[in-house]
PDB file of C-alpha atoms in Angstrom:
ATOM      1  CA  UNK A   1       0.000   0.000   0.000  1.00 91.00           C
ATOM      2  CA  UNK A   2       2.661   2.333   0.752  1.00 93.00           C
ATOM      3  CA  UNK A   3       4.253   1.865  -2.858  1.00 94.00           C
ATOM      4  CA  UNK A   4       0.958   2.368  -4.394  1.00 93.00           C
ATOM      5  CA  UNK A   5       0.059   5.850  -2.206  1.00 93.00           C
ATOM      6  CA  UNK A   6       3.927   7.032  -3.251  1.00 93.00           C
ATOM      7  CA  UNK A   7       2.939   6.362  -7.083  1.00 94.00           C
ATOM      8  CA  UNK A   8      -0.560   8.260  -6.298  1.00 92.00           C
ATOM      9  CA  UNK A   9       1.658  10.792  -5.059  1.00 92.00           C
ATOM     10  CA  UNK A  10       4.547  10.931  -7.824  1.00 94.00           C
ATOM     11  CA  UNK A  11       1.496  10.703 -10.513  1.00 94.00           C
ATOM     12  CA  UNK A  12       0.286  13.520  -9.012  1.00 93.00           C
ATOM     13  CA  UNK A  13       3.288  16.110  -8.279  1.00 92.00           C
ATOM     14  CA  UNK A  14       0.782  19.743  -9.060  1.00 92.00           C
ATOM     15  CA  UNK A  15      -1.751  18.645  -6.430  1.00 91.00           C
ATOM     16  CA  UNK A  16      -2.155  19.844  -2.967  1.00 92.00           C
ATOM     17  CA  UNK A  17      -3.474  16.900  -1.515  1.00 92.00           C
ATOM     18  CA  UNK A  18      -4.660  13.736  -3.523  1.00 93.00           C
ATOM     19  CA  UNK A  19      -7.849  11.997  -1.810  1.00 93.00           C
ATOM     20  CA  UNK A  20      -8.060   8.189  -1.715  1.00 92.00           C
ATOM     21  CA  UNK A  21     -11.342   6.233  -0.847  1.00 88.00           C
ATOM     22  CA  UNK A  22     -10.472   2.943   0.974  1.00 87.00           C
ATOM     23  CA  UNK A  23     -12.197  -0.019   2.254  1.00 81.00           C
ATOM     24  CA  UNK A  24     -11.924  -1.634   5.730  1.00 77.00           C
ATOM     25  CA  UNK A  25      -9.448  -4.135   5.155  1.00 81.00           C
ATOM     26  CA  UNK A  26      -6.909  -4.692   7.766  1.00 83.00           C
ATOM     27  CA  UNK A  27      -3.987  -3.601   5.676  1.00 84.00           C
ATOM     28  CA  UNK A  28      -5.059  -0.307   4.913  1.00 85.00           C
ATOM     29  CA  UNK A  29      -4.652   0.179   8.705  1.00 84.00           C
ATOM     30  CA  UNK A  30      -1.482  -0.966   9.503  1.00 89.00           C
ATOM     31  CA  UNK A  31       1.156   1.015  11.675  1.00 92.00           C
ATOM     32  CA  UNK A  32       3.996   0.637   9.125  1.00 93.00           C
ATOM     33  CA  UNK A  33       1.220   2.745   6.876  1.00 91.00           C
ATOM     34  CA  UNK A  34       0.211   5.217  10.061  1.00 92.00           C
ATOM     35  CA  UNK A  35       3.758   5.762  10.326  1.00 94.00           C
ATOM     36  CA  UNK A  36       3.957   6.656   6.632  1.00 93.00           C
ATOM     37  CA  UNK A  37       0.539   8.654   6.232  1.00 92.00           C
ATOM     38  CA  UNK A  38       2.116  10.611   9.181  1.00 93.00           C
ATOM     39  CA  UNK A  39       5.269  11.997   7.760  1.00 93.00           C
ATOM     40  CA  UNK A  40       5.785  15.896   6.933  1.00 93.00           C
ATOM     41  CA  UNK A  41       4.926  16.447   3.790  1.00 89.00           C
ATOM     42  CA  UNK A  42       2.452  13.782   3.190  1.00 92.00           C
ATOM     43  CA  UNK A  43      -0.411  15.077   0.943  1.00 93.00           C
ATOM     44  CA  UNK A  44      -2.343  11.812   0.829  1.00 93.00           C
ATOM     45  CA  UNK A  45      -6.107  12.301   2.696  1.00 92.00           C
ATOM     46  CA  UNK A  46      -7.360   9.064   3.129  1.00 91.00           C
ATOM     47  CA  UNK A  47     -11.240   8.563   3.153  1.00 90.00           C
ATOM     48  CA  UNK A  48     -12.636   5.477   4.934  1.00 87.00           C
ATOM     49  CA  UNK A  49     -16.004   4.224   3.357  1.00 81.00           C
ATOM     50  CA  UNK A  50     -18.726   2.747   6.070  1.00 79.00           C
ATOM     51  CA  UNK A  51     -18.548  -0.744   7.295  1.00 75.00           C
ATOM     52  CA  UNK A  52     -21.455  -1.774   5.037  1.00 75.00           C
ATOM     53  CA  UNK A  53     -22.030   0.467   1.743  1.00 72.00           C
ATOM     54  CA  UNK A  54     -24.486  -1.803  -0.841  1.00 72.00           C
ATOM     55  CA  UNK A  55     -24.808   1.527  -2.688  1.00 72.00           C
ATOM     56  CA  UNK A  56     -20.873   2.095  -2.871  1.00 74.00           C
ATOM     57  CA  UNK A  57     -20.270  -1.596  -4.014  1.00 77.00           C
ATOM     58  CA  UNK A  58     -20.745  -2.563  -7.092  1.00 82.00           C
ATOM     59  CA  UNK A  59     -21.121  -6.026  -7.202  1.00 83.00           C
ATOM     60  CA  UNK A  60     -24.177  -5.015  -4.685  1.00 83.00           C
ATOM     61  CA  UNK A  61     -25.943  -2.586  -7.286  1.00 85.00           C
ATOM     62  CA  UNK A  62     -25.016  -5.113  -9.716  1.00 88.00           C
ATOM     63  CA  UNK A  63     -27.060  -8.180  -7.472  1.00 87.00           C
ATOM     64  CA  UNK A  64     -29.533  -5.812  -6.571  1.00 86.00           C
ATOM     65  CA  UNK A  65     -30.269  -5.129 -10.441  1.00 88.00           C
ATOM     66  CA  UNK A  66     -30.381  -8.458 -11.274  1.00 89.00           C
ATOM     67  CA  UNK A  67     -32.586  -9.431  -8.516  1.00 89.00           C
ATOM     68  CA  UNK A  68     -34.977  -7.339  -9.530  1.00 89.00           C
ATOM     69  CA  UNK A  69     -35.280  -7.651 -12.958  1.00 89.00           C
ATOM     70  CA  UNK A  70     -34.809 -11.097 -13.290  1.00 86.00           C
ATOM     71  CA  UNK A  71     -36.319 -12.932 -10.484  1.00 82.00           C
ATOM     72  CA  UNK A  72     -38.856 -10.818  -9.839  1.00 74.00           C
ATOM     73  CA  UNK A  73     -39.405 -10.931 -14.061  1.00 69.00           C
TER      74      UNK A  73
END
């Protein structure tokens, strides 16, 4: 994760800060990524989506649409 947010970074050299939506996996909380997030200089802003968000997901919508369309024909 930490190689990907310095490429997010490097991609993006003009930008104040560069906003990143993340899950809740256990990896995107980590302390070796803390540590990193919490360096001077940092312009990452990480955004946490909800523990359950069927209208974020798209293999939800994706269920949901099929659900209704085809079983309920």
């Amino acid at each position: 994760m930490i190689r990907l947010f310095e490429t997010l970074a490097a991609r993006h050299p003009a930008s104040e800060s560069v906003t990143v939506v993340l899950d809740n996996a256990r990896y995107n909380r980590s302390r070796a990524l803390k540590a990193w997030l919490d360096q001077p200089g940092c312009r990452l802003r990480l955004v946490d989506l909800p523990s359950y968000a069927p209208n974020l997901n798209l293999i939800e919508r994706f269920r949901r649409f099929m659900k209704r369309t085809v079983l309920f024909n």
